[in-house]
mmCIF file of C-alpha atoms in Angstrom:
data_model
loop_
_atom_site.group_PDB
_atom_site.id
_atom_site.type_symbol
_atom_site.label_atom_id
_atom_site.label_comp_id
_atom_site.label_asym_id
_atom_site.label_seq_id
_atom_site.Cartn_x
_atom_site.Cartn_y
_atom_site.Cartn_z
ATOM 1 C CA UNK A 1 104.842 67.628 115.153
ATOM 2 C CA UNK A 2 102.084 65.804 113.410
ATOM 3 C CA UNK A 3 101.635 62.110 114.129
ATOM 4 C CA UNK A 4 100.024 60.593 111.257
ATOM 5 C CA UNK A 5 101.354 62.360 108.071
ATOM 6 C CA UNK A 6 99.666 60.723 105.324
ATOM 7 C CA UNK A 7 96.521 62.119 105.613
ATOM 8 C CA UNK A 8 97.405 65.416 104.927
ATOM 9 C CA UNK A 9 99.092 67.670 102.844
ATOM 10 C CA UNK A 10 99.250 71.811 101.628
ATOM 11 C CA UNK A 11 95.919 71.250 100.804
ATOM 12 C CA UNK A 12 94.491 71.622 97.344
ATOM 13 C CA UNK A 13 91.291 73.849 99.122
ATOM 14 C CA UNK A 14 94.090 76.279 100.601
ATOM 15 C CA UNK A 15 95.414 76.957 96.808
ATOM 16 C CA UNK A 16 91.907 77.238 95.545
ATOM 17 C CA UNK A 17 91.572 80.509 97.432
ATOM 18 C CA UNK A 18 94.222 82.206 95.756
ATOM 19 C CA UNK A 19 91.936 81.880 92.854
ATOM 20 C CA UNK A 20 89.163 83.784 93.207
ATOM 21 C CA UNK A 21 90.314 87.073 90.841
ATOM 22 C CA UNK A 22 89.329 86.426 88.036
ATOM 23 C CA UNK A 23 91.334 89.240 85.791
ATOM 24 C CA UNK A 24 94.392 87.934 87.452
ATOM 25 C CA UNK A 25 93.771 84.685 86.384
ATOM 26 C CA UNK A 26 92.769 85.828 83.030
ATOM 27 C CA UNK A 27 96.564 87.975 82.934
ATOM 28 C CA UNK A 28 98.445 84.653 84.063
ATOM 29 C CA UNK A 29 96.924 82.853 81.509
ATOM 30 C CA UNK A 30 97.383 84.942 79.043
ATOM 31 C CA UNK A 31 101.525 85.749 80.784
ATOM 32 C CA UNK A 32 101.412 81.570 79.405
ATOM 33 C CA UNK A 33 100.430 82.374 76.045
ATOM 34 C CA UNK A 34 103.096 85.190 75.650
ATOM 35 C CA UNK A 35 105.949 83.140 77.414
ATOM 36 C CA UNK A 36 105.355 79.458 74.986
ATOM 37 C CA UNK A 37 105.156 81.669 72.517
ATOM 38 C CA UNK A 38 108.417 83.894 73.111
ATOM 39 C CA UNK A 39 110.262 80.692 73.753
ATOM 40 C CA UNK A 40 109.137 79.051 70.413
ATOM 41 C CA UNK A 41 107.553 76.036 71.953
ATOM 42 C CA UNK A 42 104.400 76.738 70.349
ATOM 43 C CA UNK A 43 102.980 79.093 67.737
ATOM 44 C CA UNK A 44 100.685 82.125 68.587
ATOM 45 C CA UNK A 45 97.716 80.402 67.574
ATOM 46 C CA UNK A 46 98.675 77.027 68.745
ATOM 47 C CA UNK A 47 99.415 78.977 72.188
ATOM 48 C CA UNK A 48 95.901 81.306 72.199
ATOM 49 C CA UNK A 49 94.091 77.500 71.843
ATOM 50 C CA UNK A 50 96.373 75.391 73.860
ATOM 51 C CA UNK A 51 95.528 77.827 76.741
ATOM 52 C CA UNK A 52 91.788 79.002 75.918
ATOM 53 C CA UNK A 53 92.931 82.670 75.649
ATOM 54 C CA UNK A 54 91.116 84.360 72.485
ATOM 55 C CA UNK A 55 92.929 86.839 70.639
ATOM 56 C CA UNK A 56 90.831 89.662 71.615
ATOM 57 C CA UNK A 57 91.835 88.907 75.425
ATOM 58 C CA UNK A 58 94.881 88.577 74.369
ATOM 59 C CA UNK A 59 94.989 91.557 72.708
ATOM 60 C CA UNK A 60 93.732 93.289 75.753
ATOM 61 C CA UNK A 61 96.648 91.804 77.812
ATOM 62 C CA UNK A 62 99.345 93.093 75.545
ATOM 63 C CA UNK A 63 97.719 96.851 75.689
ATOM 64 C CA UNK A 64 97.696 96.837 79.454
ATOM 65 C CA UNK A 65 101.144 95.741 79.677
ATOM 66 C CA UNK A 66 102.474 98.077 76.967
ATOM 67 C CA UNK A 67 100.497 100.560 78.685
ATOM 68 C CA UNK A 68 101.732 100.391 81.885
ATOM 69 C CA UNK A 69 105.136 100.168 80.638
ATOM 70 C CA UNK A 70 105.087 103.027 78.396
ATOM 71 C CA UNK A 71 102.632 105.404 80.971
ATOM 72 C CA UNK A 72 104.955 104.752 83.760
ATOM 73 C CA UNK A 73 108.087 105.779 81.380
ATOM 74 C CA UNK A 74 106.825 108.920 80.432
ATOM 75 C CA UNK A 75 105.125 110.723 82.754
ATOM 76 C CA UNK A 76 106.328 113.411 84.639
ATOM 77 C CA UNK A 77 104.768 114.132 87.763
ATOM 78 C CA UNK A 78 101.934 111.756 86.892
ATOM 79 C CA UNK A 79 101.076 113.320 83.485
ATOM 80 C CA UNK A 80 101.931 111.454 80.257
ATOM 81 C CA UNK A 81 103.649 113.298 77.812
ATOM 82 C CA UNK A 82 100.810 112.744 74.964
ATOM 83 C CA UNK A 83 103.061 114.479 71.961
ATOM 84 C CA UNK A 84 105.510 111.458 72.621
ATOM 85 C CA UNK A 85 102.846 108.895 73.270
ATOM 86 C CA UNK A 86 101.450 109.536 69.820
ATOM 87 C CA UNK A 87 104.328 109.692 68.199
ATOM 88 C CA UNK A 88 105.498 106.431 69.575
ATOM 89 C CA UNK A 89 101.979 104.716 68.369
ATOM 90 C CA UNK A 90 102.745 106.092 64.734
ATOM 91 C CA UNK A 91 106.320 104.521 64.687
ATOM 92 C CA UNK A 92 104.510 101.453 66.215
ATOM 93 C CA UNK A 93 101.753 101.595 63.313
ATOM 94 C CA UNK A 94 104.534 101.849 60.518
ATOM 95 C CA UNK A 95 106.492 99.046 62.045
ATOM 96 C CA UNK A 96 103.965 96.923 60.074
ATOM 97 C CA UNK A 97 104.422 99.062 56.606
ATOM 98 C CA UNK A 98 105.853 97.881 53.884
ATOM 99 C CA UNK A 99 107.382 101.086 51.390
ATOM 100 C CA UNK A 100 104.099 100.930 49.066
ATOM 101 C CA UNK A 101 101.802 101.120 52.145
ATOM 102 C CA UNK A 102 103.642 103.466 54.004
ATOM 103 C CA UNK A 103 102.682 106.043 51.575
ATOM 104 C CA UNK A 104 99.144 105.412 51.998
ATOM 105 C CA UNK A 105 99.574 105.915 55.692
ATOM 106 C CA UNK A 106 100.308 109.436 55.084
ATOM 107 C CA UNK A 107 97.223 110.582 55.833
ATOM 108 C CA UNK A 108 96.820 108.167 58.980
ATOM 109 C CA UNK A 109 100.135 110.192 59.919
ATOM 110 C CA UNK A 110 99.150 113.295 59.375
ATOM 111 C CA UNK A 111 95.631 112.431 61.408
ATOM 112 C CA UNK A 112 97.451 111.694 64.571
ATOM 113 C CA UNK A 113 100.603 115.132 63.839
ATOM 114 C CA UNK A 114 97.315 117.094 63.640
ATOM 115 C CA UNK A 115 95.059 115.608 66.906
ATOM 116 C CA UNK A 116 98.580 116.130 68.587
ATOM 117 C CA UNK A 117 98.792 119.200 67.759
ATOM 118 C CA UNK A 118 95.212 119.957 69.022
ATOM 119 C CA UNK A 119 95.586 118.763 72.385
ATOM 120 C CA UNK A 120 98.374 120.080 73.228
ATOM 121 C CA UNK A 121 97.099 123.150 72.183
ATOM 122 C CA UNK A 122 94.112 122.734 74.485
ATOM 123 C CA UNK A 123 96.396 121.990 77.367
ATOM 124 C CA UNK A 124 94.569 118.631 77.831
ATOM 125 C CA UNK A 125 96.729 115.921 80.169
ATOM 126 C CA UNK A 126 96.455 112.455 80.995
ATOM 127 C CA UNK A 127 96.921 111.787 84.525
ATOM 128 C CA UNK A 128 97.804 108.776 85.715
ATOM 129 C CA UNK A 129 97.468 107.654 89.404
ATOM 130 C CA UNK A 130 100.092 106.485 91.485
ATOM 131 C CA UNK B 1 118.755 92.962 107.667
ATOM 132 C CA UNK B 2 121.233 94.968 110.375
ATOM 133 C CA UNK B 3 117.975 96.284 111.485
ATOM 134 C CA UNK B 4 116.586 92.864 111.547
ATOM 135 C CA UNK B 5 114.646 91.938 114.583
ATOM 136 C CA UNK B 6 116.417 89.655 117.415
ATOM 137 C CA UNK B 7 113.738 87.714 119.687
ATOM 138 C CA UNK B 8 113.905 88.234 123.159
ATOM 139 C CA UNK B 9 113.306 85.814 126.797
ATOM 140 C CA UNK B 10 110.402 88.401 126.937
ATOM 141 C CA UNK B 11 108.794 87.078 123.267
ATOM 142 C CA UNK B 12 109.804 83.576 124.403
ATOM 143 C CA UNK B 13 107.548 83.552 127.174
ATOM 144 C CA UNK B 14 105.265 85.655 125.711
ATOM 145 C CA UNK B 15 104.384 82.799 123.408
ATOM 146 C CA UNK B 16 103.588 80.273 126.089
ATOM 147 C CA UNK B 17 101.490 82.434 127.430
ATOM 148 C CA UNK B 18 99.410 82.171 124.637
ATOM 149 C CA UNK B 19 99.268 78.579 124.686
ATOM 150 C CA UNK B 20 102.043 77.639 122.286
ATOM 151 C CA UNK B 21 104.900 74.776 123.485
ATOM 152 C CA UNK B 22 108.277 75.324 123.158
ATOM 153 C CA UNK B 23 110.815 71.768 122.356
ATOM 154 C CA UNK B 24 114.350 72.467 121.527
ATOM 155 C CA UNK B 25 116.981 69.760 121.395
ATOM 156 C CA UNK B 26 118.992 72.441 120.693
ATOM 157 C CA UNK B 27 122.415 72.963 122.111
ATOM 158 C CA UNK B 28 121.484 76.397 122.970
ATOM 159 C CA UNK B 29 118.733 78.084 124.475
ATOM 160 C CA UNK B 30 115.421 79.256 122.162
ATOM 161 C CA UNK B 31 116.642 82.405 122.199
ATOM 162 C CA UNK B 32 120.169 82.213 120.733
ATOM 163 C CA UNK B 33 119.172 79.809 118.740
ATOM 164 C CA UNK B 34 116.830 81.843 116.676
ATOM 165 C CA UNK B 35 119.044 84.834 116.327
ATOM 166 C CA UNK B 36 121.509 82.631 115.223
ATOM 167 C CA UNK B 37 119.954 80.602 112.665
ATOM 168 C CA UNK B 38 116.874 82.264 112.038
ATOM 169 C CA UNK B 39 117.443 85.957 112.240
ATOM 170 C CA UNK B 40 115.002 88.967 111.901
ATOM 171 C CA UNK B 41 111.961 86.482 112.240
ATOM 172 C CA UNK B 42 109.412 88.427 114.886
ATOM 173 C CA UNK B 43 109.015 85.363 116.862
ATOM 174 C CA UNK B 44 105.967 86.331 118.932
ATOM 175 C CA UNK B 45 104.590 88.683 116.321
ATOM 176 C CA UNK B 46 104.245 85.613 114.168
ATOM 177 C CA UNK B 47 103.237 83.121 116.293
ATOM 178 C CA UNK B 48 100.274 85.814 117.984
ATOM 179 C CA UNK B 49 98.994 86.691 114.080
ATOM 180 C CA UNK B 50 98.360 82.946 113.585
ATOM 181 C CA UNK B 51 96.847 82.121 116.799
ATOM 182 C CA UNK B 52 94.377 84.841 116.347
ATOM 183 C CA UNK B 53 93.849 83.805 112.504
ATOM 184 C CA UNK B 54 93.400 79.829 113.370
ATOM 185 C CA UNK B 55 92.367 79.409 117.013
ATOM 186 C CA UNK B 56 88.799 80.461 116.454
ATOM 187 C CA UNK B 57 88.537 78.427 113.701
ATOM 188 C CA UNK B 58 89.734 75.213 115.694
ATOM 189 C CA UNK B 59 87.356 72.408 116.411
ATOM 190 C CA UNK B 60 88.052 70.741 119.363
ATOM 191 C CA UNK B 61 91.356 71.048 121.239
ATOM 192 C CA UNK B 62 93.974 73.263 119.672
ATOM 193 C CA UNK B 63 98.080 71.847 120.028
ATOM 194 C CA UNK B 64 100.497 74.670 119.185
ATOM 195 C CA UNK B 65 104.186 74.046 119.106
ATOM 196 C CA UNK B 66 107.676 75.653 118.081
ATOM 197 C CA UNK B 67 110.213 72.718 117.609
ATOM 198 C CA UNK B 68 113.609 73.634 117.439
ATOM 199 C CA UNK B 69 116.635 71.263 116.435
ATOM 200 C CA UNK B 70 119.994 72.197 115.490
ATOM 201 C CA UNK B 71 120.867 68.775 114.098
ATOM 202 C CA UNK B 72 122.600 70.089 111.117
ATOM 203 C CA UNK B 73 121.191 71.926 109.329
ATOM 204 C CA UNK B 74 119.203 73.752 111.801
ATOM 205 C CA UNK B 75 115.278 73.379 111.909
ATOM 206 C CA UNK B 76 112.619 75.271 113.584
ATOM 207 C CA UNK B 77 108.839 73.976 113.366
ATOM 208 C CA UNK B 78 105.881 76.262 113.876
ATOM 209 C CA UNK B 79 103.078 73.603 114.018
ATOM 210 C CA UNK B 80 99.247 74.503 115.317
ATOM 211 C CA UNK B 81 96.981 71.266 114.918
ATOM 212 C CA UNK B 82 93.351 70.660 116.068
ATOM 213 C CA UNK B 83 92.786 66.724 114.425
ATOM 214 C CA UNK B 84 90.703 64.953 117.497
ATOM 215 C CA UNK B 85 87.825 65.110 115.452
ATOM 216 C CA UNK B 86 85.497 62.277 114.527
ATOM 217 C CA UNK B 87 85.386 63.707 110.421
ATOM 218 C CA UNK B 88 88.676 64.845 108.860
ATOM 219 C CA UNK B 89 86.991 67.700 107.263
ATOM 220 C CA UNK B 90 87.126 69.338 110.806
ATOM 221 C CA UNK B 91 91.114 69.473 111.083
ATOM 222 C CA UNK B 92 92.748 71.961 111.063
ATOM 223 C CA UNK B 93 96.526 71.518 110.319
ATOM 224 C CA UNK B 94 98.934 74.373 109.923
ATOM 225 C CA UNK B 95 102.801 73.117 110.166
ATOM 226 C CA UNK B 96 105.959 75.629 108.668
ATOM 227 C CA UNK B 97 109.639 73.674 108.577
ATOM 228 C CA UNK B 98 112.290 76.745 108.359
ATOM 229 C CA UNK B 99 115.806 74.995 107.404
ATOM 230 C CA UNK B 100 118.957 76.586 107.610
ATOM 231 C CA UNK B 101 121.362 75.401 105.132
ATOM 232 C CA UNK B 102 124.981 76.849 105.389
ATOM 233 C CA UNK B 103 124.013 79.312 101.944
ATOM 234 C CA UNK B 104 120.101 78.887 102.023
ATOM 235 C CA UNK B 105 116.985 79.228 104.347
ATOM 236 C CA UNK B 106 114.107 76.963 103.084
ATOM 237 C CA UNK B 107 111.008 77.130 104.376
ATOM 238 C CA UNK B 108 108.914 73.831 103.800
ATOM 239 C CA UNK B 109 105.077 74.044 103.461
ATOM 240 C CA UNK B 110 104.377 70.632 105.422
ATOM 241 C CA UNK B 111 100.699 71.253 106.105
ATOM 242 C CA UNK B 112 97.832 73.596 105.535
ATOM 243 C CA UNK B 113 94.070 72.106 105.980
ATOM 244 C CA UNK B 114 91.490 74.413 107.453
ATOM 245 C CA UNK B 115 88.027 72.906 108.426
ATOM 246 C CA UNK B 116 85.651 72.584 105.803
ATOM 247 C CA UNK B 117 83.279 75.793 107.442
ATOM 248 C CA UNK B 118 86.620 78.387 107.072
ATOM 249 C CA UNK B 119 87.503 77.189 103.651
ATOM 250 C CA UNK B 120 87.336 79.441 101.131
ATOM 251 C CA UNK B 121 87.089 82.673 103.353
ATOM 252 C CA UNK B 122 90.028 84.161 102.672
ATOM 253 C CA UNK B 123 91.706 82.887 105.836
ATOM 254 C CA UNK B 124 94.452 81.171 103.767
ATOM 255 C CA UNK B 125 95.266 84.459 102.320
ATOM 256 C CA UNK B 126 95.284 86.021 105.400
ATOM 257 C CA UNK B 127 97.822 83.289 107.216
ATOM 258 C CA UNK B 128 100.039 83.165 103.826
ATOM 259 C CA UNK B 129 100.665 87.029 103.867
ATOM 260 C CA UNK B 130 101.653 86.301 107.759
ATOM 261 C CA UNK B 131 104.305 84.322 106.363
ATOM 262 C CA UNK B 132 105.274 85.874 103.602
ATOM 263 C CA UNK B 133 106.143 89.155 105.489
ATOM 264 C CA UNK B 134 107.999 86.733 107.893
ATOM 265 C CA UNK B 135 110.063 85.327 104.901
ATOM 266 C CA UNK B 136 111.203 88.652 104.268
ATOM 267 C CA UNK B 137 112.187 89.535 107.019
ATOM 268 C CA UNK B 138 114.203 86.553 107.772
ATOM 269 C CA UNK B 139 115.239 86.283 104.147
ATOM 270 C CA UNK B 140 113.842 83.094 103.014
ATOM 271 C CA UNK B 141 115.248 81.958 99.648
ATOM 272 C CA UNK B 142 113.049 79.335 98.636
ATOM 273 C CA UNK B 143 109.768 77.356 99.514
ATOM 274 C CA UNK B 144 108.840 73.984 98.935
ATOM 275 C CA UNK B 145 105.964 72.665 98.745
ATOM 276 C CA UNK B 146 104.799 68.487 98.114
ATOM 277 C CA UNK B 147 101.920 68.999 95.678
ATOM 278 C CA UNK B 148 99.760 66.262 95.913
ATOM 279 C CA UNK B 149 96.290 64.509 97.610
ATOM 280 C CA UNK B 150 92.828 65.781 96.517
ATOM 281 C CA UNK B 151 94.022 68.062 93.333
ATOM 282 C CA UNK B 152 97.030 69.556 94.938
ATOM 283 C CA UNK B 153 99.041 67.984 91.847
ATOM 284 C CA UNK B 154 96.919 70.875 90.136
ATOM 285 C CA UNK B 155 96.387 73.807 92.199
ATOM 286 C CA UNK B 156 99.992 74.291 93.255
ATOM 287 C CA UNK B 157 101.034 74.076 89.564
ATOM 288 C CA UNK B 158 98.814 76.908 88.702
ATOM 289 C CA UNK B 159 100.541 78.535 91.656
ATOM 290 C CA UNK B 160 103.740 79.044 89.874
ATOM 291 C CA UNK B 161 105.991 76.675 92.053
ATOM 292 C CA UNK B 162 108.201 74.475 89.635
ATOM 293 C CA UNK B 163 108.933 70.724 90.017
ATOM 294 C CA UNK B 164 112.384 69.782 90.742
ATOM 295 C CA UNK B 165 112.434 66.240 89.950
ATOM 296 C CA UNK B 166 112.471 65.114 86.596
ATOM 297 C CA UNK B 167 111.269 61.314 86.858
ATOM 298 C CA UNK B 168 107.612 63.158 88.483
ATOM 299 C CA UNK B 169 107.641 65.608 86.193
ATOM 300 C CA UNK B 170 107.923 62.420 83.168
ATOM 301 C CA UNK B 171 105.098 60.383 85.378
ATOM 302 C CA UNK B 172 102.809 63.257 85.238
ATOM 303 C CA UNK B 173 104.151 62.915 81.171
ATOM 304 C CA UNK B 174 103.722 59.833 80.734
ATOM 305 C CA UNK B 175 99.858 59.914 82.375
ATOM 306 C CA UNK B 176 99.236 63.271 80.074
ATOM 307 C CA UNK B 177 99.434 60.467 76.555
ATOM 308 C CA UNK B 178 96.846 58.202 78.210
ATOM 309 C CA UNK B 179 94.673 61.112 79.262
ATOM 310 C CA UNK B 180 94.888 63.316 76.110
ATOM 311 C CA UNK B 181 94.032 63.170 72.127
ATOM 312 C CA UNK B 182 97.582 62.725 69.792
ATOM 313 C CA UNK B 183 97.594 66.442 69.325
ATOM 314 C CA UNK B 184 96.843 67.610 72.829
ATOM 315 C CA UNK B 185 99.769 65.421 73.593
ATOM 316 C CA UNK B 186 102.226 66.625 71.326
ATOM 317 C CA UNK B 187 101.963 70.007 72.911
ATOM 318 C CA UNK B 188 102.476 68.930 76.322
ATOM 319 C CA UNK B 189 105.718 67.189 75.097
ATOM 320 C CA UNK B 190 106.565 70.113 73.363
ATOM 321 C CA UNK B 191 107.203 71.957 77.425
ATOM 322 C CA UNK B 192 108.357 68.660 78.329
ATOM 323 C CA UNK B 193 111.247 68.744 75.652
ATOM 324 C CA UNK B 194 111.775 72.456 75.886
ATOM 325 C CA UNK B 195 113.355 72.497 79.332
ATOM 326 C CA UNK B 196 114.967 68.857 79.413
ATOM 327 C CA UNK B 197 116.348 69.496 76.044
ATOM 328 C CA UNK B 198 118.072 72.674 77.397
ATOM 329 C CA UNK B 199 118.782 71.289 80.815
ATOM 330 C CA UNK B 200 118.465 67.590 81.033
ATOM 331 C CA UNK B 201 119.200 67.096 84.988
ATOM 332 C CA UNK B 202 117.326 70.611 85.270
ATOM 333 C CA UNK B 203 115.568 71.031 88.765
ATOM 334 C CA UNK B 204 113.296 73.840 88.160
ATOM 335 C CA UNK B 205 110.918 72.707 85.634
ATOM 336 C CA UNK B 206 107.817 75.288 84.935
ATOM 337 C CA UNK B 207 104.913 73.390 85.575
ATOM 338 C CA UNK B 208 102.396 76.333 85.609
ATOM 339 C CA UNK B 209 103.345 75.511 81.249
ATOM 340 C CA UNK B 210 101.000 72.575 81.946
ATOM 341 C CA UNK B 211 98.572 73.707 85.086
ATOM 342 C CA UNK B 212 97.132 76.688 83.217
ATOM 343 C CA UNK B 213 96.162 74.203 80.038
ATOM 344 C CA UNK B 214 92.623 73.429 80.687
ATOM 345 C CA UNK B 215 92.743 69.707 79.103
ATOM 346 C CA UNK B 216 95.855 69.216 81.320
ATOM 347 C CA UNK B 217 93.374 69.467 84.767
ATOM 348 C CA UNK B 218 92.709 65.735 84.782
ATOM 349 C CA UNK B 219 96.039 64.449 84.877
ATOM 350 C CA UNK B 220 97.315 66.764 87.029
ATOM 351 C CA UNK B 221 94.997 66.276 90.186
ATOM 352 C CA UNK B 222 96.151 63.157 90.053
ATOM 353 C CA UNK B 223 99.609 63.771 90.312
ATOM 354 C CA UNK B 224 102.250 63.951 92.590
ATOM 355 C CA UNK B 225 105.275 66.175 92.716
ATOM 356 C CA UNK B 226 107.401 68.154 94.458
ATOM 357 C CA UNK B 227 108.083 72.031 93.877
ATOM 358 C CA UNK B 228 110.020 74.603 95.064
ATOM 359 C CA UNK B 229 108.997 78.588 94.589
ATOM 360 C CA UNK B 230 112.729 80.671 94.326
ATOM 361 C CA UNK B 231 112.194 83.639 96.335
ATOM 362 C CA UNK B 232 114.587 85.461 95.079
ATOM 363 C CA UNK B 233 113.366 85.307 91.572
ATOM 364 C CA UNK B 234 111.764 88.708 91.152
ATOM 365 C CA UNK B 235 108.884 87.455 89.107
ATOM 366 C CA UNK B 236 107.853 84.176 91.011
ATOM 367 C CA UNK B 237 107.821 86.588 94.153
ATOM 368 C CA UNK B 238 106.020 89.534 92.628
ATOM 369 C CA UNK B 239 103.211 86.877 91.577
ATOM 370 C CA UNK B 240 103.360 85.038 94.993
ATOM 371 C CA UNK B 241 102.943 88.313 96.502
ATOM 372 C CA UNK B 242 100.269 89.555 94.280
ATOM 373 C CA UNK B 243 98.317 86.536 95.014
ATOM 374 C CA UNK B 244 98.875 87.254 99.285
ATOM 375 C CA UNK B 245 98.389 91.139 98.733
ATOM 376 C CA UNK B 246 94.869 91.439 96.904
#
């Protein structure tokens, strides 16, 4: 057992190495800004500065999580089911609509039915690994 | 954990062989007393993987020593020091407390200092992930950890541990409005009154909230707290492990 306790400690220098990735730093930061926000402590911009996340990061966090989480649903043997995948970012798209500008988004609609359309037609897949 | 491992004489001896001394004011013998209390731990497997991780990194003479007590609640120490040096930056300290309460086996992070030449090498890592896969094999439900001396109020808040007692936690508050402008402030105390508010003799406080805030780095290396990381928590052990694993 050690005899003279008060020198040391779980040392600040052993922590520091746990550090060193820097994307996994940037994702627990930005895992902060998501969490104050979701529990109404602070607002999304008060968050993004409170933390010193910008949005774009941000932004990048919440498509790599959504990502994984929807990639990992739908595949099937590894390969995404695109039809569904761009059906799913339509609905997302006209979750921000209002009535008047979801008939302007007809042709965004039709854009992404049609490029659906195409690749399935070209038998293109989207692997994913793992 | 029916296939859990049970430590044998053979491991037992094993381990002095490589140097490491064995104290038990145990009632019973090392043996039964680990597969009692501390069951599925690979006793030599664990002791061997840190002796070849810290012994060449030792300066001067290396002590290494499993302490066993059954005092309730049961205690086994895995200690390895090397502190006759001259400069402290030369220690090396490594000491594990496993605790067996009647419901819960705690494993207290005592000490960790490497010598200033095998810092920042990725030898922690190494030695943590020894640990870690020893946790779950013996089922470890929670670690705790005193955060404190030369930033450690800081680092082990980034860490993800959380601080279980509220009068720190409202010290380290309390030093935050004499360190910080009125509106830095007021979003600290917005964390602050977030948890207490919903839980006012909570124990689990989330003080990464406040290590991950850049302006909060000052008054957290100077602070002083004690945490606990809840192994059983599926996100606090994904992220400990993520940090062990890469």
């Amino acid at each position: 057992m050690l005899r003279d306790r008060k020198g040391y400690t779980e040392a600040a220098h052993i922590g520091e190495e746990f550090f060193q990735n820097n994307a996994y730093e940037l994702e627990r930061q930005c895992m902060m800004v998501q969490s104050a926000v979701q529990r109404k402590i602070l607002t999304f911009p008060e968050a993004l500065s409170t933390y010193g996340v910008t949005k774009e990061q941000f932004g990048n966090f919440l498509v790599k999580s959504i990502r994984e989480n929807v990639f990992t649903t739908l595949s099937n043997d590894g390969m995404v089911d695109l039809t569904m995948y761009l059906d799913i970012l339509k609905k997302l798209f006209h979750e921000v609509l209002d009535d008047k500008h979801v008939q302007r988004a007809a042709s965004v609609d039709k854009a992404i039915d049609q490029f659906s359309s195409e690749i399935e037609a070209e038998g293109y897949h989207k692997m994913i690994a793992g | 954990m029916e296939n859990a491992h049970k430590v044998t004489i053979e491991e037992i001896d094993k381990a002095r062989s490589i140097g490491f001394k064995i104290e038990y004011t145990a009632s019973q013998g090392p043996v039964d007393f680990v597969n009692e209390h501390f069951y599925g731990l690979e006793f030599f497997e664990f002791l061997n993987e840190l002796n070849i991780l810290l012994k060449p990194v030792a300066i001067g003479k290396l002590e290494q020593t499993i302490s066993m007590s059954d005092t309730p609640p049961p205690m086994l120490l895995v200690g390895l020091y090397a502190t006759d040096n001259d400069v402290d930056a030369d220690d090396l300290v490594f000491e594990r407390s496993f605790i067996k309460y009647p419901d819960l086996l705690v494993v207290e992070h005592d000490y960790f200092n490497l010598p200033l030449t095998a810092r920042m090498q990725g030898l922690a890592i190494k030695v943590t992930a020894c640990c870690l896969k020893q946790y779950e094999n013996m089922g470890v439900g929670k670690i705790r950890v005193r955060a404190t001396l030369k930033d450690g109020g800081l680092v082990w808040a980034k860490f993800g541990f959380k601080a279980v007692n509220k009068v720190e936690v409202l010290a380290i508050l309390n030093s935050a409005k004499k360190n910080l402008s009125k509106s830095q402030f007021e979003r600290v105390e917005k964390f602050y009154n977030a948890y207490y508010d919903n839980e006012p003799g909570g124990t689990s406080f989330p003080i990464e909230d406040w290590g991950r805030i850049p302006f909060m780095e000052k008054t957290l290396r100077g602070s002083d707290w004690h945490g606990e990381l809840d192994l059983t928590n599926e996100k606090d052990f994904l992220n400990f492990k993520n940090y062990v694993t890469r």
